[in-house]
Coordinates of C-alpha atoms in Angstrom, one line a residue:
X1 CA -17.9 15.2 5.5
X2 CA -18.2 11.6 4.5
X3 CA -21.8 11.6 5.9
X4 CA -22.3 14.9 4.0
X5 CA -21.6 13.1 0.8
X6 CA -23.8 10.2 1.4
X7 CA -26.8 12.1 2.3
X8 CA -26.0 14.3 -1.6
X9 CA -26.2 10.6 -3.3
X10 CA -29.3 10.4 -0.9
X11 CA -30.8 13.5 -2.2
X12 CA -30.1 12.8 -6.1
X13 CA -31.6 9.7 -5.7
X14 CA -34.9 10.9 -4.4
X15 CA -34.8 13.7 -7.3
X16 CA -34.3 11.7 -10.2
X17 CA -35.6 8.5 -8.8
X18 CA -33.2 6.6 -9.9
X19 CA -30.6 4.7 -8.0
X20 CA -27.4 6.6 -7.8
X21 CA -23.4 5.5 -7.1
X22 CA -20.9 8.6 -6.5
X23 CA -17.2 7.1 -7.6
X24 CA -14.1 9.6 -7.6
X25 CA -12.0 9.8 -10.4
X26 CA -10.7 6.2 -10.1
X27 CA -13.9 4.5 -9.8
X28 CA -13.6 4.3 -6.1
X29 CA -16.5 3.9 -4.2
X30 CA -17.5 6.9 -1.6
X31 CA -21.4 6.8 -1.3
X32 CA -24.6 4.8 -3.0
X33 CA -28.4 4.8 -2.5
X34 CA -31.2 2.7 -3.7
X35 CA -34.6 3.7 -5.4
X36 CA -36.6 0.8 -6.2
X37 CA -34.4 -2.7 -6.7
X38 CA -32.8 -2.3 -10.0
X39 CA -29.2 -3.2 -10.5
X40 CA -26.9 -4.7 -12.9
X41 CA -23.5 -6.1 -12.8
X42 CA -21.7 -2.6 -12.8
X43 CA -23.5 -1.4 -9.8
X44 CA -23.3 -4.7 -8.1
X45 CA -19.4 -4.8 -8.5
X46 CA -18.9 -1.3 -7.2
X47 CA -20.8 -1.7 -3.8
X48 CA -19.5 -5.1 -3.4
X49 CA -15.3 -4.4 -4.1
X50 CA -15.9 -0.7 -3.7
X51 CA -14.4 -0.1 -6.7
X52 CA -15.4 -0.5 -10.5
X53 CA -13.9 -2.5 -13.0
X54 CA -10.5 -1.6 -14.7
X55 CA -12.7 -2.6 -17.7
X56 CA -15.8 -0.5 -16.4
X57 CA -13.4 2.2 -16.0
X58 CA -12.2 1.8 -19.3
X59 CA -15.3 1.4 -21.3
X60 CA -16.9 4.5 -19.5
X61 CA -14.4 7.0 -20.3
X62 CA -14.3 6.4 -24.1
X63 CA -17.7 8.2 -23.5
X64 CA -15.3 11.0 -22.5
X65 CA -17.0 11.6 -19.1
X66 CA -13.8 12.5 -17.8
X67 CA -13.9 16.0 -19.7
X68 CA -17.5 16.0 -19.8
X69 CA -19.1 19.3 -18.0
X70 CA -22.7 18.2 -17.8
X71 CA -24.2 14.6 -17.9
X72 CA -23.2 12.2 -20.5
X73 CA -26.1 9.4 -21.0
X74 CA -23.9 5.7 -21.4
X75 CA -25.9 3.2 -23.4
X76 CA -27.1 -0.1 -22.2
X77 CA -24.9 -3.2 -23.0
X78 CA -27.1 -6.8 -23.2
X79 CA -24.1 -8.4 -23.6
X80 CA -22.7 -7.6 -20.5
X81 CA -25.7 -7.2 -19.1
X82 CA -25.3 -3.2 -18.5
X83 CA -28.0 -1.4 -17.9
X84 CA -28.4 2.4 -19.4
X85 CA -27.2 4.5 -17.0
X86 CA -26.2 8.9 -16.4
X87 CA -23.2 9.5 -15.7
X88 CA -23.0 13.6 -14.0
X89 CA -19.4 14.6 -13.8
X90 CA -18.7 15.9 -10.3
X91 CA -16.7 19.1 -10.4
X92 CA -14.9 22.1 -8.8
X93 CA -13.1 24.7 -10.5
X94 CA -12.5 23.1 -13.1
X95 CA -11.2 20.1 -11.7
X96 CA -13.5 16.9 -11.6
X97 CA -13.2 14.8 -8.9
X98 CA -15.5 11.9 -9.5
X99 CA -18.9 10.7 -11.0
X100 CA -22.4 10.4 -10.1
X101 CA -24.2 7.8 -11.5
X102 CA -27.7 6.7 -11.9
X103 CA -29.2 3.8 -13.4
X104 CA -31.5 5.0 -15.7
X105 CA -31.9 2.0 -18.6
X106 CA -35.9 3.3 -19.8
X107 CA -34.5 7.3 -19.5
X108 CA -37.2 8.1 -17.3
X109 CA -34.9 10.7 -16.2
X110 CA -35.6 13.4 -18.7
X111 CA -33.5 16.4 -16.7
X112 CA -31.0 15.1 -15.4
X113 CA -29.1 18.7 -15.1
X114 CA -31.8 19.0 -11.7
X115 CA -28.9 17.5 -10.2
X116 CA -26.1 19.4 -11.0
X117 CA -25.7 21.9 -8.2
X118 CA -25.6 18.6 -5.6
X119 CA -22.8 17.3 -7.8
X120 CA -21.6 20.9 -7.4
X121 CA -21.9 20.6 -3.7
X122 CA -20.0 17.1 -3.8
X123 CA -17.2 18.8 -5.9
X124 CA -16.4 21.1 -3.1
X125 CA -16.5 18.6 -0.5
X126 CA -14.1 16.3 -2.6
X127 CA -11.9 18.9 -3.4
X128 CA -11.8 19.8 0.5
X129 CA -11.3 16.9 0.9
X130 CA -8.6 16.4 -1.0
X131 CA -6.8 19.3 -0.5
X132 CA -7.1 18.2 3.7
X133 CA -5.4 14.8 2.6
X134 CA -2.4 16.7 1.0
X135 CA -2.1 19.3 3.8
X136 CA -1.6 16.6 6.3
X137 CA 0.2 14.1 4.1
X138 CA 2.9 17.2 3.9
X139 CA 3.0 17.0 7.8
X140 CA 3.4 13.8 8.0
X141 CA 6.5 13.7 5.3
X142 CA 7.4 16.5 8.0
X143 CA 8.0 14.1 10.7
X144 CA 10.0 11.8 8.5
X145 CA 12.2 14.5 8.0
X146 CA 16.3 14.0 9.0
X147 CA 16.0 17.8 10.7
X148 CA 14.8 17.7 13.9
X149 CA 13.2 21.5 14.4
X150 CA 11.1 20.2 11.0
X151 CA 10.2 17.2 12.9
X152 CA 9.0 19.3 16.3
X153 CA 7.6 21.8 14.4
X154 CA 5.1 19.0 12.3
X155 CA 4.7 17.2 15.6
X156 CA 3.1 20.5 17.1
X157 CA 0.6 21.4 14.3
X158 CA -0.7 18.2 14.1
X159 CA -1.2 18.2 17.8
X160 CA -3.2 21.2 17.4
X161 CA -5.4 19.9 14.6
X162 CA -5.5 16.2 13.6
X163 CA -3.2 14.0 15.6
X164 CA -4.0 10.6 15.4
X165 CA -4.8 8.3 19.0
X166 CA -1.1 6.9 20.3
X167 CA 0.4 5.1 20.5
X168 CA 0.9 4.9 16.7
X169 CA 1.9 2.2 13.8
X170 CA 3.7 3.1 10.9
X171 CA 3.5 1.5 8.0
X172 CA 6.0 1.2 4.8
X173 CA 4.8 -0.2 1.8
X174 CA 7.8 -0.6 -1.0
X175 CA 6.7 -0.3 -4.7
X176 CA 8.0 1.2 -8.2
X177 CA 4.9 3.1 -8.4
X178 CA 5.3 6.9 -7.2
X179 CA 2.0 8.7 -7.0
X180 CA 0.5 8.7 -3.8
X181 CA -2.4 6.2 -2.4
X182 CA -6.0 7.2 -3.4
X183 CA -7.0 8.7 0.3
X184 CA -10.7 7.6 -0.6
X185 CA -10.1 3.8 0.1
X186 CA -8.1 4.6 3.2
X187 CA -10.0 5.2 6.8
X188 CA -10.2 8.9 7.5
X189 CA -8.2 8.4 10.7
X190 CA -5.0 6.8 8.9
X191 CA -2.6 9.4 7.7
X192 CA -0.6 8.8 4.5
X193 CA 2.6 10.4 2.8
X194 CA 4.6 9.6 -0.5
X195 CA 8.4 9.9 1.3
X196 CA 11.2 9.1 -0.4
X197 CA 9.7 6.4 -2.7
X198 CA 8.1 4.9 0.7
X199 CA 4.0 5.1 1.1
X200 CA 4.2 5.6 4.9
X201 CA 0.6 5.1 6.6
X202 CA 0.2 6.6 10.7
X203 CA -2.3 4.6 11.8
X204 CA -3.8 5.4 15.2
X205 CA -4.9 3.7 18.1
X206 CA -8.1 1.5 17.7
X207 CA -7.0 0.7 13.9
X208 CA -5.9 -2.4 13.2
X209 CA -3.1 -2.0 10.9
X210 CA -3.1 -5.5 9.0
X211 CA -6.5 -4.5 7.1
X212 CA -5.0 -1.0 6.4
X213 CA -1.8 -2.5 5.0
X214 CA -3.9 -5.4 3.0
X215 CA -6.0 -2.6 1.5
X216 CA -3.0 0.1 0.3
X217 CA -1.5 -3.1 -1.4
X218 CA -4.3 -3.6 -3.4
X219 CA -4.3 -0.1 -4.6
X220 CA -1.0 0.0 -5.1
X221 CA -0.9 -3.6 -6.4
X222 CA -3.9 -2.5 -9.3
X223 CA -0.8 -0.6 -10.5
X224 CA 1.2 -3.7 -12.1
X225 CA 3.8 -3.5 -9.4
X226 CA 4.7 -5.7 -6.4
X227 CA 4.6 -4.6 -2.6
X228 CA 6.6 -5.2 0.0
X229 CA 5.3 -4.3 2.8
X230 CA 7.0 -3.2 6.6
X231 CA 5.4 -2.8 9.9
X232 CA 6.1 -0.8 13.4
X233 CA 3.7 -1.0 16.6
X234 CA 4.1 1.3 19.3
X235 CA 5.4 4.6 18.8
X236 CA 4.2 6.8 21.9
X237 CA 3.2 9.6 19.9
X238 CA 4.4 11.7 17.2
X239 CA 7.6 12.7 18.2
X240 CA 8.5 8.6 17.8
X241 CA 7.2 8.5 14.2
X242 CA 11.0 9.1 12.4
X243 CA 12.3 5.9 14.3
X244 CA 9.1 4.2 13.8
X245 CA 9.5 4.5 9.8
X246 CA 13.1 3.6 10.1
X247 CA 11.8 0.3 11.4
X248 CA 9.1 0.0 9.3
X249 CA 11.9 0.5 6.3
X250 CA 14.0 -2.5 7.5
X251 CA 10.9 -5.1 7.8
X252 CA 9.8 -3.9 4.2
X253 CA 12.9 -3.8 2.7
X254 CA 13.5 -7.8 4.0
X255 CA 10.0 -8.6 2.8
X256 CA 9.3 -10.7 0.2
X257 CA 6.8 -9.4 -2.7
X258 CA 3.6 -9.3 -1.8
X259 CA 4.5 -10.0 1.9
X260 CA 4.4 -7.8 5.4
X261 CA 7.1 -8.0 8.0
X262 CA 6.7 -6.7 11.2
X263 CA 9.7 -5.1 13.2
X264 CA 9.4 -7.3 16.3
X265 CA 9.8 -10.2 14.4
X266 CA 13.0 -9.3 12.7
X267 CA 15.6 -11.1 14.5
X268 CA 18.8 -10.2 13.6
X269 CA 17.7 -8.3 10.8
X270 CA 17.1 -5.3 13.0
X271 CA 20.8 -4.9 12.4
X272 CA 20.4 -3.6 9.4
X273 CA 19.2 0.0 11.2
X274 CA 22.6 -0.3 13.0
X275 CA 24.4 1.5 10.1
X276 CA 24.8 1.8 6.6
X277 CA 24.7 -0.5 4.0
X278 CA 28.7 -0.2 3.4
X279 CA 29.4 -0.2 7.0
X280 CA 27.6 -2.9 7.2
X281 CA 29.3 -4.6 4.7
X282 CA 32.4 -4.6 5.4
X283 CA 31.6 -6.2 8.8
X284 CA 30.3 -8.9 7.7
X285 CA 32.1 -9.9 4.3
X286 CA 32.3 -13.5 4.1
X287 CA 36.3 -14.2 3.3
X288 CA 37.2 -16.3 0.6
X289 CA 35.3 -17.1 -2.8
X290 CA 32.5 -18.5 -1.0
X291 CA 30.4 -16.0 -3.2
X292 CA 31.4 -16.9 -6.2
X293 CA 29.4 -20.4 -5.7
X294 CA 25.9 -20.1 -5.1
X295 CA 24.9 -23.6 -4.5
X296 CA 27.7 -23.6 -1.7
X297 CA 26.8 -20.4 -0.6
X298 CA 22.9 -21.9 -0.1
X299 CA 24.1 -25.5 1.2
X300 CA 25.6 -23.3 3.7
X301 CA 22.8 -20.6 4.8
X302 CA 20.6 -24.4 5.2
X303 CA 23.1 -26.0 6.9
X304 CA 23.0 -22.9 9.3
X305 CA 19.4 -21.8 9.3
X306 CA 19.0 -25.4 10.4
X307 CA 21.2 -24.9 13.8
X308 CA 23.9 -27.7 12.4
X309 CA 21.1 -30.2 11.8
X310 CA 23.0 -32.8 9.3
X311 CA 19.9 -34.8 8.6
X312 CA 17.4 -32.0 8.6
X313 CA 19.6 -29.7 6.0
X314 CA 20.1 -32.8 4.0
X315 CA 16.4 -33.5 3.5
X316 CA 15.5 -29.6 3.0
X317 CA 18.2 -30.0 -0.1
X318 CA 16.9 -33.0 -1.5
X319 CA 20.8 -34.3 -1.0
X320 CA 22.4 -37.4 0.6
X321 CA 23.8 -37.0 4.0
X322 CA 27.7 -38.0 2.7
X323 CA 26.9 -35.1 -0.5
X324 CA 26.2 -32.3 2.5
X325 CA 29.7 -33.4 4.4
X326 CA 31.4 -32.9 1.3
X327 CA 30.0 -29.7 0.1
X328 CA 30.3 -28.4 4.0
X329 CA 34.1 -29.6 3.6
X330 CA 35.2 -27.1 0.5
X331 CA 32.8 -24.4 2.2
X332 CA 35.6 -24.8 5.4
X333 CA 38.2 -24.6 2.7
X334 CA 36.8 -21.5 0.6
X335 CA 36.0 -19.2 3.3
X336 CA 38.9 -20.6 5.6
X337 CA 36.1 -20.6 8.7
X338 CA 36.0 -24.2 10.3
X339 CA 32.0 -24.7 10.9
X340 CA 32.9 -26.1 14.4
X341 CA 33.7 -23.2 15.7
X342 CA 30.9 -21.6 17.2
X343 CA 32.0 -17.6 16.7
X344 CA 33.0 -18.8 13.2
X345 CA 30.0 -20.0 12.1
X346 CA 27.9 -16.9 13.6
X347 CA 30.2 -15.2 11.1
X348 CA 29.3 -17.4 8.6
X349 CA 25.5 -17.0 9.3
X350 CA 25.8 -13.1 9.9
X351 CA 27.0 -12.6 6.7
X352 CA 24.8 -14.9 4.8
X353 CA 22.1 -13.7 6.6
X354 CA 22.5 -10.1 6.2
X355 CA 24.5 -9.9 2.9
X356 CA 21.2 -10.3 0.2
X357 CA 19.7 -7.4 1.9
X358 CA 22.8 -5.2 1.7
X359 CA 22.5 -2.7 -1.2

C-alpha cells in the first residue's frame, strides 16, 4: 500500500509538473517526488525529519486546509524563504487524512483540481490504512488482556492474518499523553496499542527495537511530555506477549525520563513483578525513622550501592571519611539494623532500593 501511495505523489507530479510532498494530518511524511530541482526550506525539512515544522504546521492551517474540500493555494513567504505552494486536501468520506502538496511559487499550475481524484485514491488508501492499524492495535490490547480465552482468541486471529516474525519485543513507553502513536512514522511490521495508559509496540523479528523505541519517543515526546521507556526481548510468539508487557512495565516504570530500560538488565528490580505494590511494601519497610531523613536515607543507598566502600561513598558525597562513619552510626541507631550484618544490610538495600519505585 505504501508503494501504492508513492507511485499517486509520482503520478501528481508528472500531471502538474510540479514537485509534490503527501503529509497526513500531522505533517508526517508518507511519500515525495521531484519535477525539476526546486525546493525551499519547508520541503527540505519534511524529506529530511520526515515531518514538517510545528511552526509549518501552524502557519499552514490558518489557511484552513484542514476543512478545506478542494485545493487551497498558500502564498509565498521571502522572509522565510517559502516558496508558493498548493496545498490539495486528501480525503475520504468526509474525513481528511492528509495533504498533497506541490511547489508551485510562479502558479504554473492553473488546474490544480486535475488531481483530485489521485488525492481521492490516496484518501482511501489512508483511511484503509488507518482503519487496518486500529483493527490490529485492538488485537494486540487483546493479548494484554488479564482473561486468558481473550488472549487465545487474539493470539489465533493474528496468526491467521498479520502475526509478526518471533520471537517478539515488546515495548512500553510511559507518558501523560493518551492518544495513540501516529502509525505513519512507525514501520509497517511493528504493531502498536494504547493499553491502560502504556503505548505497547510488538516488534518482530529482524526489527531492531532501539530505533523503534527512539522514534515513538519523539512522537510522543513532540507532545510536551516525558517518556520513560521499557524493553522485553524474546517472547517466543504471541501467546508470551502478556508476560512480555509485564516486563516491559517494570523496566519503564524504573526508568528515568527520557531513558529506556531493558528487562535483562534489571537486577533486583525484576522483583517488582513478584507482587503488588503493597505486598511489596510491607516486605521491605525499612524499620525506624530512617525515612523521615533524606540525606541519611541517601548517605545510606551510597554507602550500599558502593558494596561498603568507605572511601569510595565518601568521595561520591563530596564528605570526609570521619562525617560518613558518623552519619552511618545514627543510620545503625534509626533503623536498629547494624550495617555489619550482612542479611541486615541486604534489608537495608532491598528496601532502599525498591521503596522509590513502590506506588
Amino acid at each position: 500500500m505504501a508503494q501504492d501511495l508513492q507511485e499517486i505523489v509520482e503520478l501528481a507530479a508528472d500531471l502538474l509538473g510540479a514537485p509534490a510532498t503527501l503529509e497526513d494530518r500531522d505533517f508526517h511524511l508518507v511519500g515525495y517526488a521531484a519535477h525539476g530541482d526546486t525546493i525551499d526550506p519547508v520541503r527540505m525539512e519534511s524529506i529530511l525529519h520526515r515531518r514538517a515544522t510545528e511552526d509549518v504546521r501552524t502557519r499552514f492551517e490558518r489557511h484552513g486546509i484542514a476543512r478545506a474540500t478542494g485545493p487551497v493555494r498558500i502564498p509565498a513567504d521571502a522572509a522565510l524563504g517559502q516558496l508558493g505552494r498548493l496545498c490539495l486536501p486528501v480525503r475520504w468520506n468526509d474525513v481528511t487524512y492528509g495533504y498533497l502538496w506541490l511547489l508551485d511559487d510562479e502558479q504554473k499550475v492553473t488546474d490544480p483540481a486535475r488531481a483530485m481524484p489521485l488525492c481521492e485514491r490516496a484518501g482511501l488508501l489512508m483511511a484503509r490504512r488507518a482503519r487496518e492499524r486500529d483493527d490490529l492495535g485492538w488485537r494486540v490490547a487483546d493479548l494484554l488482556s488479564a482473561q486468558p480465552d481473550v488472549r487465545a482468541q487474539a493470539a489465533a486471529e493474528l496468526a491467521e492474518s498479520a502475526a509478526p516474525e518471533p520471537p517478539l519485543a515488546v515495548a512500553v513507553l510511559r507518558t501523560g499523553a493518551p492518544e495513540p502513536l501516529n502509525p505513519w512514522m512507525l514501520p509497517h511490521s511493528v504493531l502498536a496499542t494504547l493499553w491502560q495508559r502504556d503505548h505497547v509496540l510488538l516488534i518482530p523479528s529482524g526489527v531492531a527495537p532501539r530505533p523503534v523505541i527512539d522514534r515513538a519517543r519523539r512522537l510522543l515526546e513532540e507532545r510536551g511530555t516525558p517518556v520513560r521507556a521499557g524493553l522485553h526481548t524474546g517472547s517466543s510468539g504471541l501467546d508470551a506477549v502478556h508476560e512480555g508487557w509485564l516486563r516491559a512495565r517494570v523496566a519503564a516504570r524504573v526508568a528515568p525520563p527520557g531513558g529506556t530500560r531493558d528487562w535483562t538488565a534489571l537486577g533486583v528490580l525484576r522483583l517488582l513483578r513478584t507482587a503488588p505494590d503493597d505486598a511489596l511494601a510491607d516486605a521491605v519497610r525499612i524499620p525506624g525513622t530512617l525515612a523521615e531523613h533524606p540525606d541519611l536515607e541517601a548517605t545510606a543507598r551510597t554507602y550500599l550501592d558502593h558494596a561498603g566502600n568507605v572511601q569510595a561513598t565518601a568521595r561520591a558525597l563530596s564528605i570526609h571519611r570521619q562525617t560518613l562513619y558518623h552519619r552511618l552510626r545514627r543510620i545503625e541507631e534509626l533503623t536498629s539494623l547494624p550495617l555489619t550484618d550482612g542479611q541486615d544490610r541486604l534489608t537495608l538495600h532491598l528496601a532502599l532500593t525498591l521503596g522509590p519505585h513502590l506506588d
